[in-house]
Short mmCIF file of C-alpha atoms and ligand atoms in Angstrom, two decimals:
data_model
loop_
_atom_site.label_atom_id
_atom_site.label_comp_id
_atom_site.label_asym_id
_atom_site.label_seq_id
_atom_site.Cartn_x
_atom_site.Cartn_y
_atom_site.Cartn_z
CA UNK Z 1 -1.83 -7.66 -7.60
CA UNK Z 2 -4.51 -5.57 -5.90
CA UNK Z 3 -7.38 -6.94 -8.00
CA UNK Z 4 -6.31 -10.56 -7.46
CA UNK Z 5 -5.93 -10.11 -3.70
CA UNK Z 6 -9.32 -8.45 -3.25
CA UNK Z 7 -11.07 -11.02 -5.46
CA UNK Z 8 -9.41 -13.85 -3.51
CA UNK Z 9 -11.02 -12.49 -0.38
CA UNK Z 10 -14.47 -12.24 -1.94
CA UNK Z 11 -14.65 -8.61 -3.06
CA UNK Z 12 -16.35 -7.84 -6.37
CA UNK Z 13 -13.87 -5.61 -8.15
CA UNK Z 14 -14.28 -3.15 -11.02
CA UNK Z 15 -10.66 -2.50 -11.96
CA UNK Z 16 -9.64 0.64 -13.81
CA UNK Z 17 -6.04 0.18 -14.89
CA UNK Z 18 -3.91 3.31 -14.69
CA UNK Z 19 -1.04 1.45 -16.36
CA UNK Z 20 -0.94 -1.67 -18.54
CA UNK Z 21 2.53 -3.12 -18.12
CA UNK Z 22 4.04 -6.54 -18.77
CA UNK Z 23 5.47 -6.72 -15.23
CA UNK Z 24 6.32 -4.65 -12.16
CA UNK Z 25 8.70 -1.79 -13.03
CA UNK Z 26 10.88 -2.90 -10.10
CA UNK Z 27 12.39 -5.43 -12.52
CA UNK Z 28 13.77 -2.46 -14.49
CA UNK Z 29 12.78 -3.86 -17.90
CA UNK Z 30 9.12 -3.69 -18.88
CA UNK Z 31 6.86 -2.97 -21.84
CA UNK Z 32 3.40 -1.43 -21.99
CA UNK Z 33 1.45 1.79 -21.78
CA UNK Z 34 0.36 4.39 -19.22
CA UNK Z 35 -3.28 5.53 -19.19
CA UNK Z 36 -3.80 9.21 -19.92
CA UNK Z 37 -5.90 11.38 -17.61
CA UNK Z 38 -8.55 11.47 -20.35
CA UNK Z 39 -8.70 7.65 -20.62
CA UNK Z 40 -9.15 7.34 -16.85
CA UNK Z 41 -11.96 9.94 -16.84
CA UNK Z 42 -13.62 8.32 -19.87
CA UNK Z 43 -13.83 4.90 -18.21
CA UNK Z 44 -15.38 6.45 -15.11
CA UNK Z 45 -17.87 8.38 -17.27
CA UNK Z 46 -18.77 5.03 -18.85
CA UNK Z 47 -19.50 3.55 -15.43
CA UNK Z 48 -21.58 6.61 -14.48
CA UNK Z 49 -23.74 6.53 -17.61
CA UNK Z 50 -24.63 2.89 -16.94
CA UNK Z 51 -25.27 3.40 -13.22
CA UNK Z 52 -22.34 1.19 -12.26
CA UNK Z 53 -20.94 3.39 -9.50
CA UNK Z 54 -22.58 2.01 -6.36
CA UNK Z 55 -19.26 1.13 -4.73
CA UNK Z 56 -18.64 0.47 -1.02
CA UNK Z 57 -14.99 1.33 -1.33
CA UNK Z 58 -12.45 2.74 -3.76
CA UNK Z 59 -8.80 1.77 -3.64
CA UNK Z 60 -6.51 4.09 -5.59
CA UNK Z 61 -2.86 3.29 -6.20
CA UNK Z 62 -0.12 4.21 -8.65
CA UNK Z 63 -1.07 6.88 -11.19
CA UNK Z 64 1.48 7.68 -13.88
CA UNK Z 65 1.29 11.52 -13.98
CA UNK Z 66 0.00 14.54 -12.06
CA UNK Z 67 -2.92 14.79 -14.49
CA UNK Z 68 -3.74 11.10 -13.89
CA UNK Z 69 -3.67 11.70 -10.11
CA UNK Z 70 -6.11 14.58 -10.70
CA UNK Z 71 -8.44 12.31 -12.71
CA UNK Z 72 -8.35 9.66 -9.98
CA UNK Z 73 -9.05 12.43 -7.46
CA UNK Z 74 -12.06 13.62 -9.44
CA UNK Z 75 -13.47 10.07 -9.35
CA UNK Z 76 -12.91 9.74 -5.58
CA UNK Z 77 -14.49 13.13 -4.92
CA UNK Z 78 -17.48 12.32 -7.13
CA UNK Z 79 -18.06 8.99 -5.35
CA UNK Z 80 -17.80 10.75 -1.96
CA UNK Z 81 -20.40 13.30 -3.12
CA UNK Z 82 -22.73 10.59 -4.40
CA UNK Z 83 -22.44 8.86 -1.00
CA UNK Z 84 -23.21 12.02 0.98
CA UNK Z 85 -26.89 11.18 0.87
CA UNK Z 86 -26.07 7.85 2.59
CA UNK Z 87 -23.47 8.73 5.24
CA UNK Z 88 -20.96 5.98 5.99
CA UNK Z 89 -21.70 4.15 2.75
CA UNK Z 90 -18.43 4.83 0.95
CA UNK Z 91 -14.78 4.65 1.97
CA UNK Z 92 -11.74 5.75 -0.08
CA UNK Z 93 -8.42 4.05 0.61
CA UNK Z 94 -5.71 6.12 -1.06
CA UNK Z 95 -2.17 4.81 -1.46
CA UNK Z 96 -0.10 7.94 -2.25
CA UNK Z 97 2.47 6.17 -4.41
CA UNK Z 98 5.28 8.69 -4.86
CA UNK Z 99 8.60 7.18 -3.80
CA UNK Z 100 10.61 5.07 -1.41
CA UNK Z 101 13.98 4.90 0.34
CA UNK Z 102 14.43 8.67 0.40
CA UNK Z 103 13.64 9.42 -3.25
CA UNK Z 104 10.68 10.22 -5.50
CA UNK Z 105 10.02 7.84 -8.38
CA UNK Z 106 7.29 10.05 -9.91
CA UNK Z 107 7.52 13.56 -11.41
CA UNK Z 108 7.78 16.41 -8.88
CA UNK Z 109 4.32 17.72 -9.85
CA UNK Z 110 2.67 14.49 -8.64
CA UNK Z 111 3.35 15.56 -5.03
CA UNK Z 112 1.13 18.69 -5.06
CA UNK Z 113 -1.49 16.71 -7.04
CA UNK Z 114 -1.72 14.19 -4.17
CA UNK Z 115 -1.76 16.96 -1.57
CA UNK Z 116 -4.90 18.35 -3.22
CA UNK Z 117 -6.87 15.09 -3.25
CA UNK Z 118 -5.89 13.52 0.09
CA UNK Z 119 -8.39 15.68 2.04
CA UNK Z 120 -11.17 13.70 0.32
CA UNK Z 121 -9.77 10.26 1.26
CA UNK Z 122 -10.72 8.26 4.35
CA UNK Z 123 -7.52 6.25 4.83
CA UNK Z 124 -4.06 6.80 3.36
CA UNK Z 125 -1.19 4.27 3.25
CA UNK Z 126 2.13 6.10 2.85
CA UNK Z 127 5.45 4.39 3.39
CA UNK Z 128 7.98 6.23 5.58
CA UNK Z 129 9.30 8.42 2.76
CA UNK Z 130 5.80 9.33 1.54
CA UNK Z 131 4.76 10.21 5.11
CA UNK Z 132 7.75 12.54 5.35
CA UNK Z 133 6.91 14.11 1.98
CA UNK Z 134 3.28 14.72 2.96
CA UNK Z 135 3.96 15.99 6.48
CA UNK Z 136 7.12 17.97 5.74
CA UNK Z 137 8.62 16.28 8.81
CA UNK Z 138 11.71 14.06 8.59
CA UNK Z 139 11.14 10.93 10.64
CA UNK Z 140 14.24 10.46 12.77
CA UNK Z 141 12.77 9.40 16.12
CA UNK Z 142 9.61 8.09 17.72
CA UNK Z 143 8.55 11.64 18.54
CA UNK Z 144 9.03 12.95 14.98
CA UNK Z 145 7.13 9.87 13.78
CA UNK Z 146 4.20 10.85 16.00
CA UNK Z 147 4.48 14.49 14.85
CA UNK Z 148 4.42 13.41 11.20
CA UNK Z 149 1.22 11.43 11.72
CA UNK Z 150 -0.40 14.25 13.70
CA UNK Z 151 0.56 16.70 10.95
CA UNK Z 152 -0.94 14.47 8.25
CA UNK Z 153 -4.25 14.27 10.15
CA UNK Z 154 -4.24 18.03 10.69
CA UNK Z 155 -3.09 19.29 7.26
CA UNK Z 156 -5.28 16.95 5.20
CA UNK Z 157 -8.03 16.25 7.76
CA UNK Z 158 -7.76 12.58 6.83
CA UNK Z 159 -9.19 10.43 9.66
CA UNK Z 160 -7.11 7.25 9.18
CA UNK Z 161 -3.41 6.80 8.38
CA UNK Z 162 -1.21 3.70 8.23
CA UNK Z 163 2.53 4.10 7.67
CA UNK Z 164 3.20 0.76 6.02
CA UNK Z 165 6.76 0.30 7.23
CA UNK Z 166 9.29 2.10 9.38
CA UNK Z 167 12.69 0.78 10.40
CA UNK Z 168 12.29 1.80 14.01
CA UNK Z 169 15.67 0.56 15.21
CA UNK Z 170 17.26 3.14 12.89
CA UNK Z 171 15.49 6.01 14.67
CA UNK Z 172 16.79 7.64 17.81
CA UNK Z 173 14.81 6.45 20.81
CA UNK Z 174 13.08 8.90 23.07
CA UNK Z 175 9.81 7.26 24.06
CA UNK Z 176 9.21 4.77 26.84
CA UNK Z 177 8.51 1.82 24.50
CA UNK Z 178 11.65 -0.11 23.55
CA UNK Z 179 12.46 -0.52 19.83
CA UNK Z 180 12.13 -3.96 18.22
CA UNK Z 181 15.30 -5.80 17.20
CA UNK Z 182 17.09 -4.87 13.96
CA UNK Z 183 15.47 -7.48 11.77
CA UNK Z 184 11.98 -6.12 12.40
CA UNK Z 185 9.75 -3.70 10.49
CA UNK Z 186 7.19 -1.57 12.28
CA UNK Z 187 3.77 -0.59 10.99
CA UNK Z 188 2.20 2.45 12.64
CA UNK Z 189 -1.47 3.29 12.28
CA UNK Z 190 -3.58 6.10 13.58
CA UNK Z 191 -7.21 7.11 13.76
CA UNK Z 192 -8.32 10.54 14.94
CA UNK Z 193 -10.71 10.91 17.85
CA UNK Z 194 -13.64 13.34 17.59
CA UNK Z 195 -11.42 16.06 19.13
CA UNK Z 196 -8.85 15.55 16.35
CA UNK Z 197 -6.16 13.94 18.50
CA UNK Z 198 -4.59 10.79 17.03
CA UNK Z 199 -5.02 7.35 18.53
CA UNK Z 200 -1.96 5.35 17.52
CA UNK Z 201 -1.26 1.65 17.23
CA UNK Z 202 1.96 -0.16 16.41
CA UNK Z 203 2.68 -3.65 15.06
CA UNK Z 204 6.25 -5.04 14.85
CA UNK Z 205 6.85 -7.73 12.22
CA UNK Z 206 9.94 -9.80 11.38
CA UNK Z 207 11.61 -8.58 8.18
CA UNK Z 208 12.50 -11.21 5.60
CA UNK Z 209 15.99 -10.89 4.17
CA UNK Z 210 14.84 -10.20 0.60
CA UNK Z 211 13.66 -7.29 -1.55
CA UNK Z 212 10.08 -7.68 -2.80
CA UNK Z 213 8.22 -5.67 -5.46
CA UNK Z 214 4.49 -5.04 -5.19
CA UNK Z 215 4.20 -5.31 -1.42
CA UNK Z 216 2.63 -1.87 -1.13
CA UNK Z 217 -0.19 -2.85 -3.52
CA UNK Z 218 -0.74 -6.13 -1.73
CA UNK Z 219 -0.85 -4.38 1.66
CA UNK Z 220 -3.43 -1.90 0.33
CA UNK Z 221 -5.67 -4.57 -1.21
CA UNK Z 222 -5.58 -6.75 1.92
CA UNK Z 223 -6.42 -3.68 3.98
CA UNK Z 224 -9.54 -3.02 1.89
CA UNK Z 225 -10.73 -6.62 2.33
CA UNK Z 226 -9.88 -6.98 6.03
CA UNK Z 227 -11.14 -3.57 7.06
CA UNK Z 228 -14.40 -4.38 5.38
CA UNK Z 229 -14.62 -7.60 7.41
CA UNK Z 230 -13.58 -5.91 10.67
CA UNK Z 231 -16.16 -3.21 10.24
CA UNK Z 232 -18.92 -5.57 9.24
CA UNK Z 233 -18.09 -7.76 12.23
CA UNK Z 234 -18.42 -4.70 14.41
CA UNK Z 235 -21.63 -3.60 12.79
CA UNK Z 236 -23.13 -7.04 12.69
CA UNK Z 237 -24.20 -7.04 9.08
CA UNK Z 238 -22.31 -6.28 5.91
CA UNK Z 239 -25.47 -4.87 4.37
CA UNK Z 240 -25.48 -1.94 6.80
CA UNK Z 241 -22.54 -0.66 4.70
CA UNK Z 242 -21.31 1.32 7.68
CA UNK Z 243 -17.64 1.99 7.16
CA UNK Z 244 -15.39 2.84 10.03
CA UNK Z 245 -15.77 6.41 11.25
CA UNK Z 246 -13.71 8.11 13.94
CA UNK Z 247 -16.43 7.67 16.52
CA UNK Z 248 -17.04 4.02 15.67
CA UNK Z 249 -13.38 3.52 16.34
CA UNK Z 250 -13.53 4.99 19.81
CA UNK Z 251 -16.45 2.70 20.55
CA UNK Z 252 -15.12 -0.50 19.00
CA UNK Z 253 -11.45 -0.58 19.89
CA UNK Z 254 -9.81 0.23 16.56
CA UNK Z 255 -11.05 -1.97 13.70
CA UNK Z 256 -8.12 -0.47 11.80
CA UNK Z 257 -5.65 -2.10 14.21
CA UNK Z 258 -7.42 -5.44 14.16
CA UNK Z 259 -7.55 -5.55 10.37
CA UNK Z 260 -3.88 -4.52 10.14
CA UNK Z 261 -2.84 -7.53 12.23
CA UNK Z 262 -4.65 -9.82 9.77
CA UNK Z 263 -3.17 -7.99 6.80
CA UNK Z 264 0.35 -8.44 8.16
CA UNK Z 265 -0.22 -12.09 8.87
CA UNK Z 266 -1.26 -12.67 5.22
CA UNK Z 267 1.64 -10.54 3.98
CA UNK Z 268 4.06 -12.61 6.00
CA UNK Z 269 2.90 -16.02 4.81
CA UNK Z 270 2.79 -14.94 1.16
CA UNK Z 271 6.23 -13.32 1.33
CA UNK Z 272 7.70 -16.31 3.16
CA UNK Z 273 6.44 -18.63 0.41
CA UNK Z 274 7.67 -16.22 -2.25
CA UNK Z 275 11.12 -16.33 -0.69
CA UNK Z 276 11.06 -20.14 -0.49
CA UNK Z 277 10.07 -20.57 -4.13
CA UNK Z 278 12.59 -17.95 -5.24
CA UNK Z 279 15.30 -19.92 -3.44
CA UNK Z 280 14.08 -23.22 -4.89
CA UNK Z 281 14.04 -21.75 -8.40
CA UNK Z 282 17.56 -20.40 -8.07
CA UNK Z 283 18.77 -23.69 -6.66
CA UNK Z 284 17.52 -25.56 -9.75
CA UNK Z 285 17.97 -23.03 -12.54
CA UNK Z 286 21.28 -21.43 -11.85
CA UNK Z 287 23.63 -24.26 -10.80
CA UNK Z 288 22.90 -25.97 -14.12
CA UNK Z 289 25.05 -23.29 -15.71
CA UNK Z 290 27.10 -22.08 -12.81
CA UNK Z 291 27.93 -25.27 -10.99
CA UNK Z 292 26.87 -25.77 -7.38
CA UNK Z 293 26.44 -22.51 -5.47
CA UNK Z 294 24.63 -21.40 -2.33
CA UNK Z 295 21.73 -18.95 -2.55
CA UNK Z 296 23.94 -16.36 -0.83
CA UNK Z 297 26.59 -16.90 -3.48
CA UNK Z 298 24.02 -16.58 -6.28
CA UNK Z 299 22.68 -13.35 -4.79
CA UNK Z 300 26.19 -11.96 -4.88
CA UNK Z 301 26.29 -12.75 -8.58
CA UNK Z 302 23.09 -10.70 -9.01
CA UNK Z 303 20.83 -13.66 -9.65
CA UNK Z 304 18.43 -12.09 -7.15
CA UNK Z 305 16.04 -10.94 -9.84
CA UNK Z 306 13.46 -13.35 -11.06
CA UNK Z 307 14.02 -12.16 -14.64
CA UNK Z 308 17.62 -13.36 -14.43
CA UNK Z 309 16.54 -16.76 -13.15
CA UNK Z 310 14.01 -16.98 -16.00
CA UNK Z 311 16.68 -16.11 -18.58
CA UNK Z 312 18.93 -18.82 -17.25
CA UNK Z 313 16.14 -21.35 -17.41
CA UNK Z 314 15.40 -20.47 -21.04
CA UNK Z 315 19.04 -20.93 -21.99
CA UNK Z 316 19.11 -24.32 -20.35
P1 LIG P 1 6.04 -0.53 -2.51
O1 LIG P 1 7.51 -0.24 -2.42
O2 LIG P 1 5.69 -1.87 -3.11
O3 LIG P 1 5.22 0.61 -3.00
P2 LIG P 1 5.53 0.45 0.06
O4 LIG P 1 6.88 1.10 0.16
O5 LIG P 1 4.37 1.28 -0.22
O6 LIG P 1 5.62 -0.73 -1.00
P3 LIG P 1 6.26 -0.99 2.31
O7 LIG P 1 6.10 -0.15 3.51
O8 LIG P 1 7.61 -1.12 1.72
O9 LIG P 1 5.22 -0.40 1.30
O10 LIG P 1 5.76 -2.48 2.50
C1 LIG P 1 4.41 -2.84 2.72
C2 LIG P 1 4.37 -4.11 3.53
O11 LIG P 1 5.10 -5.14 2.86
C3 LIG P 1 4.99 -4.03 4.90
O12 LIG P 1 4.06 -3.58 5.85
C4 LIG P 1 5.38 -5.49 5.15
O13 LIG P 1 4.26 -6.18 5.64
C5 LIG P 1 5.68 -6.03 3.78
N1 LIG P 1 7.11 -6.17 3.49
C6 LIG P 1 7.80 -5.50 2.53
N2 LIG P 1 9.07 -5.91 2.50
C7 LIG P 1 9.20 -6.86 3.46
C8 LIG P 1 10.28 -7.68 3.94
N3 LIG P 1 11.51 -7.61 3.41
N4 LIG P 1 10.03 -8.55 4.93
C9 LIG P 1 8.81 -8.64 5.48
N5 LIG P 1 7.77 -7.90 5.08
C10 LIG P 1 7.94 -7.02 4.10
MG1 LIG P 2 8.55 -0.01 -0.22
NA1 LIG P 3 2.61 2.12 1.31
MG1 LIG P 4 3.89 2.00 -2.07
#
C-alpha cells in the first residue's frame, strides 16, 4: 500500500519489506513470512555497501517483533547520523504500529522497543490508542488529548506528531471549540515551537460507515509525499532538500497542516470509491446465491469481508 501510494505521487521508493504476506492480516486468514531482524539489517547493509542510502525520507511502518523494531531503529538512526553533515536533508516518518481500539496487536516488548527509537524520528503517526500507550495518558477529553500530545513531544523530543484519528464526540468536552457531529473523525497534529510548546491543528472529516484495513499505511505514505511537496513549495526548490523544521513551521504557517488537508482529501476519495465498489461487488456476487438482499442485509450476514464476496463469486 505505502509503496504504491508514494510511487503514484512521484516518489522513487526503495522498499524493504518487513513482512511478505498474501494480504492484509485484517482479513484474518493470510499466508506468508515475517522478516527477521537479521534479514532487515542485512538488506540495509547491502544498500550501504553500494552507496544506495542517499534518501530524503524514511517511512517506517509495521515491524513484526521487538527485534525487528530495533533493526528498523538502527537504520533510521544511521541515516540521521549520515545526514548530520547536511542538516535538514533527511526526515524520518515513523508510524508506531502497535494496536488499535484499546488493545495491542503486537507483543508487549514491542512497546519499549518503539519508545527507544522514537526520539530519533522527526514525525510520528500514532492512532488514538498508540498515542495513549506512548504518552501514558488516557485520552478522555480535549484537555487530556492536548496533554497526551504535549507529553509525547516532551518525553521523546519528537518535533512533529499527528494523531491519525480520534472520535472527538466520544470525549467529554471542556474546551471552547465545539465537537464535530457523531459521524466525524478528527485528526490532530502538532509541531513544537523553538521553546518546546506545541502548536496544534485539527481537521474534522466525515466518517464513512465501513471498516477499512490499511488506512494507517495509506495515511503515512500520502503524508510522506504531500509533506515533501508542501515543504518544497515553501522552500521554492525540491533540490534544496530542506525538510520541515520547527522554526520553518513558525515561519511558514504549518506545512504539516497543509499537507494533512491534502492527505485527508485523497484518503476520502479513495475510501469513498472503495466503499462504492465493495457495495457493487456485493450487489452482484451475493444475491446470485442468496436471492435479492440489500447491502445492509448482506452486512448482517457477515458478507462485509471482501474474502467472503470473493468466495461466493468463485462458487458461482
Ligand atoms: P490502521 O488501523 O490501518 O493501522 P490507524 O489506526 O493507524 O490505521 P486510523 O487513525 O484508523 O489509522 O486511520 C487513518 C486514516 O484513515 C484516518 O485519518 C482517516 O482519514 C481514514 N479512515 C479510516 N477509517 C475511516 C472511515 N471509516 N471513514 C473515513 N475515513 C477513515
Ligand atoms: Mg485504525
Ligand atoms: Na496511525
Ligand atoms: Mg496504524
